[in-house]
Amino acid sequence: MAWQAPIVVDPPSPGGGRRVTVRGEIVGLAHSDEDLIEFLRRAGLEDADMILDDPHLVEWRGGRAHQGYAA
């Protein structure tokens, strides 16, 4: 099995938002970086805002990081 970052932000969905998965579990549909940070905080990741650009921890799929939340 190929290595995967523990946090995955999927491509924008047709209705808007990006699905967020933490350690293989879907934690929500983010419509902004603020939503994403809140999901990560609830998953137990402190200082989530400081890790969003770490490619070892977060994989942004199908779009640029921090963009593409709107439909």
Coordinates of N, CA, C and O in Angstrom, one line a residue:
M1 N 0.8 -1.2 0.0 CA 0.0 0.0 0.0 C 0.9 1.2 0.0 O 1.9 1.3 0.7
A2 N 0.5 2.2 -0.8 CA 1.3 3.4 -0.9 C 1.2 4.3 0.3 O 0.1 4.3 1.0
W3 N 2.2 5.1 0.6 CA 2.1 6.0 1.8 C 1.1 7.1 1.5 O 1.0 7.6 0.3
Q4 N 0.4 7.5 2.5 CA -0.6 8.6 2.3 C -0.5 9.5 3.5 O -0.3 9.1 4.7
A5 N -0.6 10.8 3.3 CA -0.5 11.8 4.4 C -1.7 11.5 5.3 O -2.8 11.0 4.9
P6 N -1.6 11.7 6.6 CA -2.6 11.4 7.6 C -3.9 12.3 7.4 O -5.0 12.0 7.8
I7 N -3.7 13.5 6.7 CA -4.8 14.4 6.5 C -5.0 14.6 5.0 O -4.0 14.9 4.3
V8 N -6.2 14.3 4.4 CA -6.4 14.5 3.0 C -7.6 15.5 2.8 O -8.6 15.3 3.4
V9 N -7.3 16.4 1.9 CA -8.3 17.4 1.6 C -8.7 17.1 0.1 O -7.8 17.3 -0.8
D10 N -9.9 16.6 -0.1 CA -10.3 16.1 -1.5 C -10.6 17.3 -2.4 O -10.7 18.4 -1.9
P11 N -10.7 17.0 -3.7 CA -11.0 18.1 -4.7 C -12.4 18.7 -4.3 O -13.2 18.1 -3.6
P12 N -12.6 19.9 -4.8 CA -13.9 20.6 -4.5 C -15.0 19.7 -5.1 O -15.0 19.1 -6.1
S13 N -16.1 19.6 -4.3 CA -17.3 18.8 -4.7 C -18.1 19.7 -5.6 O -18.0 20.9 -5.6
P14 N -19.0 19.1 -6.4 CA -19.9 19.9 -7.3 C -20.7 20.9 -6.6 O -21.0 22.0 -7.1
G15 N -21.1 20.6 -5.4 CA -22.0 21.5 -4.6 C -21.2 22.4 -3.7 O -21.8 23.2 -3.0
G16 N -19.9 22.4 -3.8 CA -19.1 23.3 -3.0 C -18.5 22.5 -1.8 O -19.1 21.6 -1.3
G17 N -17.4 23.0 -1.3 CA -16.7 22.4 -0.2 C -15.8 21.3 -0.6 O -15.8 20.8 -1.7
R18 N -14.9 20.9 0.4 CA -13.9 19.9 0.1 C -14.0 18.9 1.3 O -13.9 19.3 2.5
R19 N -14.1 17.6 1.0 CA -14.2 16.6 2.0 C -12.8 16.5 2.7 O -11.8 16.5 2.0
V20 N -12.8 16.3 4.0 CA -11.6 16.2 4.8 C -11.6 14.9 5.5 O -12.6 14.5 6.1
T21 N -10.5 14.2 5.3 CA -10.3 12.9 5.9 C -9.1 12.9 6.8 O -8.0 13.5 6.4
V22 N -9.2 12.4 8.1 CA -8.1 12.4 9.0 C -7.9 10.9 9.4 O -8.8 10.3 9.9
R23 N -6.7 10.5 9.1 CA -6.3 9.1 9.4 C -7.4 8.1 8.9 O -7.7 7.1 9.6
G24 N -7.8 8.3 7.7 CA -8.8 7.4 7.1 C -10.2 7.6 7.4 O -11.1 6.9 6.9
E25 N -10.5 8.6 8.3 CA -11.9 8.8 8.7 C -12.4 10.2 8.2 O -11.7 11.2 8.4
I26 N -13.5 10.2 7.5 CA -14.1 11.5 7.1 C -14.5 12.3 8.3 O -15.3 11.8 9.1
V27 N -14.1 13.5 8.3 CA -14.4 14.4 9.5 C -15.3 15.5 9.1 O -15.8 16.2 10.0
G28 N -15.5 15.8 7.8 CA -16.4 16.8 7.4 C -16.2 17.4 6.0 O -15.3 16.9 5.3
L29 N -17.0 18.3 5.7 CA -16.9 19.0 4.4 C -16.6 20.5 4.7 O -17.4 21.2 5.2
A30 N -15.4 20.8 4.4 CA -14.9 22.2 4.6 C -15.3 23.1 3.5 O -15.1 22.8 2.3
H31 N -15.7 24.3 3.9 CA -16.1 25.4 3.0 C -15.1 26.5 3.1 O -15.3 27.5 2.4
S32 N -14.1 26.4 3.9 CA -13.1 27.4 4.1 C -11.9 26.8 4.9 O -12.1 25.7 5.5
D33 N -10.8 27.5 5.0 CA -9.7 27.0 5.8 C -10.1 27.0 7.3 O -9.7 26.2 8.1
E34 N -11.0 27.9 7.7 CA -11.5 28.0 9.1 C -12.2 26.7 9.4 O -12.0 26.1 10.5
D35 N -13.0 26.2 8.5 CA -13.7 24.9 8.7 C -12.7 23.8 8.8 O -12.8 23.0 9.7
L36 N -11.8 23.8 7.9 CA -10.7 22.7 8.0 C -10.0 22.7 9.3 O -9.8 21.7 9.9
I37 N -9.6 23.9 9.7 CA -8.9 24.0 11.0 C -9.7 23.5 12.2 O -9.3 22.8 13.1
E38 N -11.0 23.8 12.2 CA -11.9 23.3 13.2 C -12.1 21.8 13.2 O -12.0 21.2 14.2
F39 N -12.2 21.2 12.0 CA -12.2 19.8 11.9 C -11.0 19.1 12.5 O -11.1 18.1 13.2
L40 N -9.8 19.7 12.2 CA -8.6 19.1 12.6 C -8.5 19.3 14.2 O -8.0 18.4 14.9
R41 N -8.9 20.4 14.7 CA -8.9 20.7 16.1 C -9.7 19.6 16.8 O -9.3 19.0 17.8
R42 N -10.9 19.4 16.3 CA -11.9 18.4 16.9 C -11.3 17.0 16.8 O -11.6 16.1 17.6
A43 N -10.4 16.7 15.8 CA -9.8 15.4 15.7 C -8.6 15.3 16.6 O -7.9 14.3 16.6
G44 N -8.3 16.3 17.4 CA -7.2 16.3 18.4 C -5.9 16.9 17.9 O -4.9 16.7 18.6
L45 N -5.9 17.6 16.8 CA -4.7 18.1 16.3 C -4.6 19.6 16.7 O -5.3 20.5 16.2
E46 N -3.7 19.9 17.7 CA -3.5 21.2 18.1 C -2.7 22.0 17.1 O -2.0 21.4 16.3
D47 N -2.8 23.3 17.1 CA -2.1 24.1 16.1 C -2.3 23.7 14.7 O -1.4 23.8 13.9
A48 N -3.5 23.4 14.4 CA -3.9 22.9 13.0 C -3.6 23.9 12.0 O -3.2 23.6 10.9
D49 N -3.7 25.2 12.3 CA -3.5 26.2 11.3 C -2.0 26.3 10.9 O -1.7 26.7 9.8
M50 N -1.1 25.7 11.7 CA 0.3 25.7 11.4 C 0.8 24.6 10.6 O 1.9 24.5 10.1
I51 N -0.1 23.6 10.4 CA 0.3 22.4 9.6 C -0.3 22.3 8.2 O 0.1 21.4 7.5
L52 N -1.2 23.2 7.9 CA -1.9 23.1 6.6 C -1.0 23.0 5.4 O -1.3 22.5 4.4
D53 N 0.2 23.6 5.5 CA 1.1 23.6 4.3 C 2.2 22.6 4.4 O 3.2 22.6 3.7
D54 N 2.1 21.7 5.4 CA 3.1 20.6 5.5 C 2.7 19.4 4.7 O 1.8 18.7 5.0
P55 N 3.4 19.2 3.6 CA 3.0 18.1 2.7 C 3.2 16.7 3.3 O 2.7 15.7 2.8
H56 N 3.9 16.6 4.4 CA 4.1 15.3 5.1 C 2.8 15.0 5.9 O 2.6 13.9 6.3
L57 N 2.0 16.0 6.2 CA 0.8 15.9 7.1 C -0.5 16.1 6.3 O -1.5 15.4 6.6
V58 N -0.5 17.0 5.3 CA -1.7 17.3 4.6 C -1.5 17.1 3.1 O -0.6 17.7 2.5
E59 N -2.4 16.3 2.5 CA -2.4 16.2 1.0 C -3.6 16.9 0.5 O -4.7 16.5 0.8
W60 N -3.3 17.9 -0.3 CA -4.4 18.6 -1.0 C -4.6 18.0 -2.4 O -3.7 18.0 -3.2
R61 N -5.7 17.4 -2.6 CA -6.0 16.7 -3.9 C -6.9 17.6 -4.8 O -7.8 18.3 -4.4
G62 N -6.6 17.5 -6.1 CA -7.5 18.1 -7.1 C -7.7 19.6 -7.0 O -8.8 20.1 -7.3
G63 N -6.7 20.3 -6.7 CA -6.7 21.8 -6.6 C -5.6 22.3 -5.8 O -4.9 21.6 -5.1
R64 N -5.5 23.6 -5.8 CA -4.5 24.3 -5.0 C -4.9 24.3 -3.5 O -6.0 24.4 -3.2
A65 N -3.9 24.3 -2.7 CA -4.1 24.4 -1.3 C -4.8 25.8 -1.0 O -4.5 26.8 -1.6
H66 N -5.7 25.7 0.0 CA -6.4 26.9 0.4 C -7.4 27.5 -0.6 O -7.9 28.6 -0.4
Q67 N -7.6 26.8 -1.7 CA -8.5 27.3 -2.7 C -9.5 26.3 -3.1 O -9.3 25.1 -2.8
G68 N -10.6 26.7 -3.8 CA -11.5 25.7 -4.4 C -12.6 25.3 -3.5 O -13.2 24.2 -3.7
Y69 N -12.9 26.0 -2.4 CA -13.9 25.6 -1.5 C -15.3 25.8 -2.2 O -16.2 25.1 -1.9
A70 N -15.5 26.9 -2.9 CA -16.8 27.2 -3.5 C -17.0 26.4 -4.8 O -16.1 25.9 -5.4
A71 N -18.3 26.2 -5.1 CA -18.6 25.4 -6.3 C -18.4 26.2 -7.5 O -18.4 27.4 -7.5

